[in-house]
Coordinates of C-alpha atoms and ligand atoms in Angstrom, one line a residue:
M1 CA 309.3 217.6 87.7
P2 CA 307.2 214.5 88.3
A3 CA 306.7 212.1 85.4
P4 CA 304.1 213.5 82.9
S5 CA 300.8 211.5 82.6
L6 CA 300.5 209.1 79.7
D7 CA 297.7 211.3 78.3
V8 CA 300.0 214.3 78.2
L9 CA 302.6 212.3 76.4
A10 CA 300.2 210.6 74.0
S11 CA 298.9 214.0 73.0
L12 CA 302.3 215.5 72.4
A13 CA 303.3 212.3 70.5
K14 CA 300.3 212.7 68.2
R15 CA 300.5 216.5 67.8
R16 CA 304.2 216.4 66.9
G17 CA 304.2 213.3 64.7
F18 CA 305.8 210.7 67.0
V19 CA 303.0 208.1 67.5
F20 CA 299.5 207.8 65.9
G21 CA 296.8 205.3 66.8
G22 CA 296.8 202.3 64.5
S23 CA 294.2 202.4 61.8
E24 CA 292.9 205.6 63.4
I25 CA 290.5 206.6 60.6
Y26 CA 288.6 203.3 61.1
G27 CA 288.3 203.8 64.9
G28 CA 291.6 202.2 65.7
I29 CA 292.6 198.7 66.8
Q30 CA 293.6 198.0 70.4
G31 CA 297.3 197.2 71.0
F32 CA 298.6 198.5 67.6
W33 CA 300.2 201.9 67.0
D34 CA 301.8 203.6 64.1
Y35 CA 305.0 205.7 64.3
G36 CA 305.0 209.0 62.6
P37 CA 308.0 210.9 61.0
L38 CA 309.6 211.7 64.3
G39 CA 308.7 208.4 66.0
V40 CA 310.4 206.3 63.3
E41 CA 313.6 208.4 63.8
L42 CA 313.5 208.0 67.6
R43 CA 313.1 204.2 67.3
N44 CA 315.9 204.0 64.7
N45 CA 318.2 205.9 67.1
I46 CA 317.4 203.6 70.0
K47 CA 318.0 200.6 67.8
S48 CA 321.3 202.0 66.6
A49 CA 322.4 202.7 70.2
W50 CA 321.6 199.1 71.2
W51 CA 323.2 197.5 68.1
R52 CA 326.3 199.7 68.5
S53 CA 326.9 198.6 72.1
M54 CA 325.7 195.0 71.7
V55 CA 327.2 194.1 68.3
R56 CA 329.5 196.8 66.7
L57 CA 331.7 197.5 69.7
R58 CA 332.0 193.9 70.9
D59 CA 334.2 191.1 69.7
D60 CA 332.1 188.4 71.2
I61 CA 328.6 189.1 69.8
D62 CA 327.2 188.6 66.2
G63 CA 324.0 189.9 64.7
L64 CA 321.2 188.0 63.1
D65 CA 317.9 188.7 61.3
A66 CA 315.8 185.6 61.3
A67 CA 312.3 185.2 59.7
I68 CA 309.2 186.1 61.8
I69 CA 307.4 182.9 60.7
M70 CA 309.1 179.7 61.6
N71 CA 308.4 176.0 61.4
P72 CA 305.6 175.5 64.0
R73 CA 307.6 172.6 65.5
V74 CA 309.9 175.4 66.9
W75 CA 307.1 176.6 69.1
E76 CA 306.2 173.1 70.3
A77 CA 309.8 172.3 71.2
S78 CA 310.3 175.7 72.9
G79 CA 307.3 175.1 75.2
H80 CA 305.4 178.1 73.8
V81 CA 302.5 176.1 72.4
A82 CA 301.9 174.5 75.8
G83 CA 303.1 177.2 78.2
F84 CA 303.1 180.7 76.7
S85 CA 299.7 181.7 78.1
D86 CA 298.1 184.0 80.6
P87 CA 295.3 182.8 83.0
M88 CA 292.2 184.8 81.9
V89 CA 288.7 185.3 83.3
D90 CA 285.6 186.2 81.4
C91 CA 282.5 188.1 82.6
R92 CA 279.4 186.2 81.4
N93 CA 277.3 189.4 81.7
C94 CA 279.3 192.1 79.9
K95 CA 281.6 189.7 78.0
H96 CA 284.7 191.6 79.1
R97 CA 287.9 189.6 79.5
F98 CA 290.5 190.1 82.3
R99 CA 293.9 188.8 83.2
E100 CA 293.5 187.0 86.4
S101 CA 296.5 188.8 87.8
D102 CA 294.7 192.2 87.3
L103 CA 291.7 191.2 89.5
K104 CA 291.6 192.1 93.1
G105 CA 290.6 188.7 94.5
P106 CA 289.4 185.3 93.4
P107 CA 286.9 185.5 90.5
S108 CA 284.2 183.6 92.4
E109 CA 284.2 186.2 95.2
I110 CA 284.4 189.6 93.5
A111 CA 282.2 191.7 91.3
C112 CA 283.1 192.2 87.6
P113 CA 285.4 195.3 87.6
D114 CA 283.7 196.5 84.4
C115 CA 279.9 196.0 84.8
G116 CA 279.9 195.5 88.6
Q117 CA 277.7 192.3 88.6
R118 CA 278.5 189.6 91.1
G119 CA 278.8 185.9 90.3
T120 CA 279.3 186.5 86.6
L121 CA 283.1 185.9 86.4
T122 CA 284.3 182.5 85.1
E123 CA 287.1 180.5 86.6
A124 CA 290.5 181.3 85.1
R125 CA 291.4 179.6 81.8
Q126 CA 294.7 179.5 80.1
F127 CA 294.8 181.7 77.0
N128 CA 297.7 181.2 74.6
L129 CA 299.2 184.6 73.6
M130 CA 300.5 183.5 70.2
F131 CA 298.9 184.8 67.0
K132 CA 298.1 182.0 64.5
T133 CA 298.2 182.3 60.8
H134 CA 298.2 179.9 57.8
V135 CA 301.0 179.3 55.4
G136 CA 299.8 178.6 51.8
P137 CA 296.4 178.9 50.4
V138 CA 294.6 176.1 52.3
E139 CA 293.4 176.9 55.8
E140 CA 293.9 173.5 57.5
D141 CA 295.9 172.3 60.5
A142 CA 298.9 171.2 58.3
S143 CA 299.5 174.8 57.3
L144 CA 299.1 176.3 60.8
A145 CA 301.9 178.7 61.7
Y146 CA 302.5 181.3 64.5
L147 CA 303.8 184.9 64.5
R148 CA 306.8 184.8 66.8
P149 CA 306.1 186.0 70.3
E150 CA 309.9 186.4 70.9
T151 CA 312.8 186.7 68.5
A152 CA 315.0 184.5 70.7
Q153 CA 313.9 181.2 69.0
G154 CA 315.2 182.5 65.7
I155 CA 318.6 182.7 67.5
F156 CA 318.4 179.2 69.0
V157 CA 317.6 177.5 65.8
N158 CA 320.5 179.3 64.1
F159 CA 322.9 178.6 67.0
A160 CA 324.9 176.0 65.1
N161 CA 324.9 178.1 61.9
V162 CA 326.4 181.1 63.6
A163 CA 328.8 179.2 65.7
T164 CA 330.2 177.3 62.7
S165 CA 330.2 180.2 60.1
M166 CA 331.8 182.6 62.6
R167 CA 334.1 180.0 64.2
R168 CA 332.9 180.9 67.7
K169 CA 334.0 179.5 71.0
L170 CA 332.2 180.0 74.3
P171 CA 331.3 182.5 75.6
F172 CA 329.7 184.3 72.7
G173 CA 326.4 186.0 71.9
I174 CA 323.9 186.4 69.1
A175 CA 321.8 189.6 68.9
Q176 CA 318.6 190.3 67.0
I177 CA 316.2 193.1 66.6
G178 CA 312.8 192.3 65.2
K179 CA 309.0 192.4 65.3
S180 CA 307.2 190.2 67.8
F181 CA 303.5 189.6 68.3
R182 CA 301.5 188.7 71.4
N183 CA 297.8 188.6 71.6
E184 CA 297.9 190.4 74.9
I185 CA 294.6 190.2 76.9
T186 CA 295.0 193.7 78.3
P187 CA 297.1 195.9 75.9
G188 CA 297.3 199.5 77.0
N189 CA 299.1 202.3 78.8
F190 CA 299.8 203.9 75.4
I191 CA 302.8 202.1 73.8
F192 CA 303.7 200.2 77.0
R193 CA 301.9 196.9 76.3
L194 CA 301.3 196.2 72.6
R195 CA 300.1 193.3 70.5
E196 CA 302.8 194.1 67.8
F197 CA 306.1 195.3 69.2
E198 CA 309.7 195.2 68.3
A199 CA 312.1 193.2 70.5
M200 CA 315.8 193.6 70.9
E201 CA 317.2 190.4 72.3
M202 CA 320.6 188.9 72.8
E203 CA 321.3 185.3 73.7
Y204 CA 324.7 184.9 75.4
F205 CA 326.0 181.3 75.3
V206 CA 328.3 180.4 78.2
P207 CA 330.0 177.3 79.7
P208 CA 327.5 175.8 82.2
A209 CA 329.8 176.5 85.1
D210 CA 329.9 180.2 84.4
E211 CA 326.1 180.7 84.4
D212 CA 325.8 182.8 87.6
R213 CA 328.8 185.0 86.8
W214 CA 327.5 186.0 83.4
F215 CA 324.0 186.5 84.7
A216 CA 325.4 189.1 87.2
Y217 CA 327.5 190.7 84.5
W218 CA 324.6 191.2 82.1
V219 CA 322.3 192.6 84.8
E220 CA 324.9 195.3 85.6
E221 CA 325.9 195.9 82.0
R222 CA 322.3 196.5 80.9
L223 CA 321.7 198.9 83.8
R224 CA 324.8 200.8 82.9
W225 CA 323.6 201.1 79.3
W226 CA 320.3 202.7 80.3
T227 CA 322.1 205.3 82.4
D228 CA 325.4 206.0 80.7
E229 CA 324.4 205.5 77.0
I230 CA 320.7 206.4 76.9
G231 CA 320.8 208.9 79.7
I232 CA 317.9 207.6 81.8
N233 CA 317.6 209.0 85.3
R234 CA 319.2 206.5 87.7
E235 CA 316.6 207.3 90.4
R236 CA 313.8 206.1 88.1
L237 CA 315.4 202.7 87.5
R238 CA 315.6 199.8 89.8
L239 CA 316.4 196.0 89.7
R240 CA 313.8 193.5 90.7
P241 CA 314.6 189.8 90.9
H242 CA 311.6 187.6 90.0
D243 CA 309.9 185.4 92.6
A244 CA 309.9 181.7 91.8
D245 CA 306.2 181.7 90.9
E246 CA 306.5 184.4 88.2
L247 CA 309.5 182.9 86.3
S248 CA 308.9 182.1 82.6
H249 CA 308.7 178.4 81.8
Y250 CA 312.3 178.5 80.5
S251 CA 314.0 180.6 83.3
R252 CA 315.9 179.6 86.4
Q253 CA 316.4 183.2 87.5
T254 CA 315.3 186.6 86.0
T255 CA 315.9 190.1 87.1
D256 CA 313.9 192.9 85.6
I257 CA 315.2 196.4 85.1
E258 CA 312.2 198.5 86.1
Y259 CA 311.4 202.1 85.3
E260 CA 309.1 204.4 87.3
F261 CA 306.5 204.9 84.6
P262 CA 303.5 207.3 85.2
M263 CA 301.4 204.2 86.1
G264 CA 304.0 203.0 88.5
W265 CA 307.2 200.8 88.5
S266 CA 307.0 198.4 85.6
E267 CA 309.3 196.2 83.6
L268 CA 311.5 197.9 81.0
E269 CA 313.9 195.1 80.3
G270 CA 314.4 191.5 81.6
V271 CA 317.6 189.6 82.0
A272 CA 316.9 185.9 82.1
D273 CA 319.0 182.9 82.9
R274 CA 317.4 180.4 80.4
T275 CA 319.9 177.6 81.3
N276 CA 320.3 175.1 78.5
F277 CA 316.5 174.7 78.3
D278 CA 316.0 175.9 74.7
L279 CA 319.0 174.3 73.0
T280 CA 318.4 171.0 74.8
A281 CA 314.7 171.1 73.7
H282 CA 315.6 171.9 70.0
G283 CA 318.4 169.4 70.0
A284 CA 316.0 166.6 71.1
A285 CA 313.1 167.7 68.8
S286 CA 315.2 168.3 65.7
G287 CA 317.7 165.4 66.2
K288 CA 320.5 167.9 65.5
N289 CA 323.6 168.2 67.5
L290 CA 323.5 171.6 69.3
T291 CA 326.5 171.1 71.5
V292 CA 329.8 173.0 71.3
F293 CA 333.3 172.2 72.7
D294 CA 333.7 173.7 76.2
E295 CA 337.4 174.4 76.6
T296 CA 337.1 174.9 80.4
D297 CA 335.8 171.3 80.9
G298 CA 337.4 169.8 77.8
E299 CA 334.1 168.2 76.6
H300 CA 331.1 168.9 74.4
V301 CA 328.3 170.6 76.2
V302 CA 324.9 172.3 75.5
P303 CA 325.8 175.8 76.5
Y304 CA 323.8 177.8 79.1
V305 CA 322.2 181.0 78.0
I306 CA 321.9 184.5 79.6
E307 CA 319.4 186.7 77.8
P308 CA 318.9 190.5 78.1
A309 CA 315.6 191.2 76.3
M310 CA 313.9 194.5 75.8
G311 CA 311.3 196.2 73.6
V312 CA 312.0 199.1 71.3
D313 CA 308.6 200.6 71.9
R314 CA 308.9 200.5 75.7
A315 CA 312.3 202.0 75.4
A316 CA 310.9 204.9 73.3
L317 CA 308.2 205.4 75.9
T318 CA 310.8 205.5 78.6
V319 CA 312.9 208.1 76.7
L320 CA 309.9 210.3 76.2
V321 CA 308.7 210.1 79.8
D322 CA 312.2 210.5 81.2
G323 CA 313.1 213.5 79.0
Y324 CA 309.8 215.4 79.3
D325 CA 310.1 218.6 81.2
E326 CA 308.0 221.8 81.7
E327 CA 309.3 225.1 82.9
E328 CA 308.3 228.8 82.8
V329 CA 310.2 231.1 80.5
A330 CA 309.3 234.8 80.2
G331 CA 306.0 234.1 81.9
E332 CA 305.0 231.3 79.5
K333 CA 305.1 227.5 79.8
R334 CA 308.0 225.9 77.9
V335 CA 307.8 222.1 77.2
V336 CA 311.2 220.6 76.5
L337 CA 312.2 217.1 75.7
R338 CA 315.6 216.8 77.4
I339 CA 316.9 213.8 75.5
R340 CA 320.4 212.9 74.4
P341 CA 321.3 214.4 71.0
S342 CA 322.1 210.9 69.7
L343 CA 318.4 210.0 70.3
A344 CA 316.8 213.2 69.1
P345 CA 314.8 212.7 65.8
V346 CA 316.1 216.1 64.5
K347 CA 319.6 217.2 65.6
V348 CA 319.5 220.7 64.2
A349 CA 316.8 223.0 62.9
V350 CA 317.7 226.0 60.7
L351 CA 315.4 229.0 61.2
P352 CA 315.6 232.3 59.3
L353 CA 314.7 235.2 61.6
L354 CA 312.8 236.9 58.8
R355 CA 311.1 234.7 56.3
N356 CA 310.2 237.6 54.0
R357 CA 313.9 238.3 53.3
P358 CA 314.9 236.1 50.4
E359 CA 318.6 236.6 51.1
L360 CA 318.2 235.1 54.6
V361 CA 316.0 232.3 53.4
D362 CA 318.6 231.5 50.8
I363 CA 321.5 231.3 53.3
A364 CA 319.4 229.2 55.7
R365 CA 318.3 226.7 53.0
R366 CA 321.9 226.3 51.7
L367 CA 323.1 225.7 55.3
T368 CA 320.3 223.1 55.8
T369 CA 321.5 221.2 52.7
D370 CA 325.1 221.2 54.1
L371 CA 324.0 220.1 57.5
K372 CA 321.9 217.2 56.1
Q373 CA 325.2 215.7 55.0
E374 CA 326.3 215.4 58.6
V375 CA 323.2 214.9 60.7
A376 CA 319.4 214.9 60.6
A377 CA 318.6 218.5 59.9
M378 CA 315.4 220.5 59.0
Y379 CA 314.5 223.9 57.8
D380 CA 311.5 225.8 59.2
D381 CA 310.1 229.2 58.6
T382 CA 306.4 228.6 59.2
A383 CA 306.1 230.7 62.4
S384 CA 307.7 233.4 64.5
I385 CA 311.2 232.6 65.9
G386 CA 309.8 232.2 69.5
K387 CA 307.2 229.6 68.2
L388 CA 309.8 227.8 66.1
Y389 CA 312.1 227.4 69.2
R390 CA 309.1 226.0 71.2
R391 CA 308.3 223.5 68.6
Q392 CA 311.9 222.3 68.4
D393 CA 312.1 222.2 72.2
E394 CA 309.0 220.0 72.4
I395 CA 310.5 217.4 70.0
G396 CA 313.9 217.4 71.7
T397 CA 316.0 219.1 68.9
P398 CA 319.2 219.9 70.7
F399 CA 320.4 222.7 68.5
C400 CA 318.7 225.5 66.4
V401 CA 320.6 227.7 64.0
T402 CA 319.2 231.2 63.4
V403 CA 320.2 233.2 60.4
D404 CA 319.6 236.9 61.0
V405 CA 320.2 240.2 59.2
E406 CA 323.7 240.5 60.7
S407 CA 324.5 237.2 59.0
L408 CA 324.5 239.1 55.7
T409 CA 327.4 241.3 56.9
D410 CA 329.4 239.1 59.4
G411 CA 328.9 235.7 57.6
A412 CA 328.0 234.1 60.9
A413 CA 324.8 232.6 62.4
T414 CA 323.7 231.8 66.0
I415 CA 323.5 228.3 67.3
R416 CA 321.1 228.0 70.3
E417 CA 321.2 225.0 72.7
R418 CA 317.9 223.5 73.8
D419 CA 318.4 222.9 77.5
S420 CA 320.2 226.1 78.5
M421 CA 318.9 228.3 75.7
T422 CA 322.4 229.9 75.5
Q423 CA 324.0 230.8 72.2
E424 CA 327.2 230.6 70.2
R425 CA 327.9 232.8 67.2
V426 CA 329.7 230.7 64.6
S427 CA 330.9 231.5 61.1
I428 CA 328.5 229.9 58.6
P429 CA 331.1 227.7 56.8
A430 CA 332.1 226.2 60.2
I431 CA 328.6 225.5 61.4
S432 CA 328.2 222.0 59.9
E433 CA 331.4 220.8 61.6
R434 CA 330.5 222.5 64.9
I435 CA 327.1 220.8 65.0
A436 CA 328.5 217.4 64.0
E437 CA 331.0 217.5 66.9
L438 CA 328.4 218.8 69.4
V439 CA 325.9 216.0 68.4
A440 CA 328.6 213.4 68.6
G441 CA 329.7 214.7 72.0
R442 CA 333.3 215.3 70.8
S443 CA 333.2 218.9 72.0
A444 CA 331.7 220.8 74.9
W445 CA 329.0 223.5 74.5
A446 CA 330.3 227.0 75.1
G447 CA 327.2 229.1 74.9
K448 CA 326.5 232.5 76.5
A449 CA 323.2 234.0 77.5
A450 CA 321.6 235.8 74.5
A451 CA 322.0 239.6 74.5
S452 CA 318.4 240.1 73.3
S453 CA 316.3 237.0 73.7
A454 CA 313.7 235.8 71.2
E455 CA 312.6 233.2 73.8
Ligands
LIG1 N1 312.7 186.5 75.1 C1 312.4 187.0 76.4 C2 311.1 187.7 76.5 O1 310.4 187.7 75.5 P1 309.7 189.2 78.0 O2 310.0 189.7 79.5 O3 308.4 188.6 77.8 O4 310.9 188.3 77.7 C3 311.1 191.2 77.0 O5 309.9 190.5 77.1 C4 310.9 192.7 76.9 O6 310.1 192.9 75.7 C5 310.1 193.3 78.0 O7 311.0 193.7 79.0 C6 309.5 194.5 77.3 O8 310.5 195.6 77.2 C7 309.2 194.0 75.9 N2 307.8 193.5 75.8 C8 307.3 192.3 76.1 N3 306.0 192.2 75.9 C9 305.7 193.4 75.3 C10 304.4 194.0 74.8 N4 303.3 193.3 74.8 N5 304.5 195.2 74.4 C11 305.6 196.0 74.3 N6 306.8 195.5 74.8 C12 306.8 194.2 75.3

């Protein structure tokens, strides 16, 4: 099916506890969202998948968790104080503010897209995207600090610490997941563009001569991750090299991995070749030696850096858009989130067929407790079985276990798989292990169409 609209997704996300508007009871605050019980699980699963492939399974990448607030000199040296800005245009009439790149012509020639008045738009002015704050009790310039707009600088300032403590030689990488803040002029498109978001960035330090080779490697490797490990549809992904005039101030070449979102093709992840820009700048500004020995050249060099960088929130949006499906089952609409079991917030839901039979409820509750030792499991008996299945389908739960009257005599229960709606009858003591192996992908599903369907 075509991608669902963002309104459809936002409504599902709210109804089912994935994403709520930030400070909603006070009318909200633009660009900030809160993640509900299922959203926090989805985000954690995405972060674990990234950390696993970036850090845990690799010999050449270490993790880091640097502070959000850094010495303000970091942002002067990195070029963010001078250059991390968007050109913005104001309307003198309605006071609306626009990104110049969102306008359909020069400000002096077009009408305000909001109030429709002509001749009211100002010339473009640079607007720095960094949030400011103050450290300590006195609000004066000396205590000015910034909320980080990228996590990468925490990696650069710790480059020598990690290289020394982990006895690293080139090439090697440092990965970090953490909150980032940007005072975006036009936040929007649900959780696509936020003012507070979580970044997952990895800086890969290479000998200067190997820059192009590693850039090509990381573009391919990141695309592979999205398809093979996250399960995103390849047809909805594409690579887009940046034109020279859109490169960030630190980049020599950047390729975006774009996804076909409901509002069109947009950046999902960027792979940037940051050259030795940052380490050179920090070396000069701090007076510290940020070189390492390059065995290929036999001399000390400032390494070059290849950076795959993505946002957790945009990844979550992609997983929701890509997994969303609607179909007709027994004359009714079924909404199903076809996402990988590894990403699903709930892996298995245990449902007693009859909630007024204490013996069934008892078995189902005990089974849930067992399953919780293995995977994220929940118990639900708040509706009829058909409604319970629909609810789990909509949140992407890959397996449901139904305890029925026969369970009392045969000691077995039915596992039902989300996508095919087929079933396996499994003895109750073996269910936890069966679910664990199915969720981990260690074993194939062997379901059969149900004899009598509760669908
Ligand atoms: N350190 C490199 C860097 O910050 P970027 O292209 O500005 O590069 C990297 O951001 C990724 O972070 C983007 O591809 C996107 O996934 C995510 N991202 C950036 N700005 C965002 C925002 N305002 N809201 C949500 N995600 C954002």
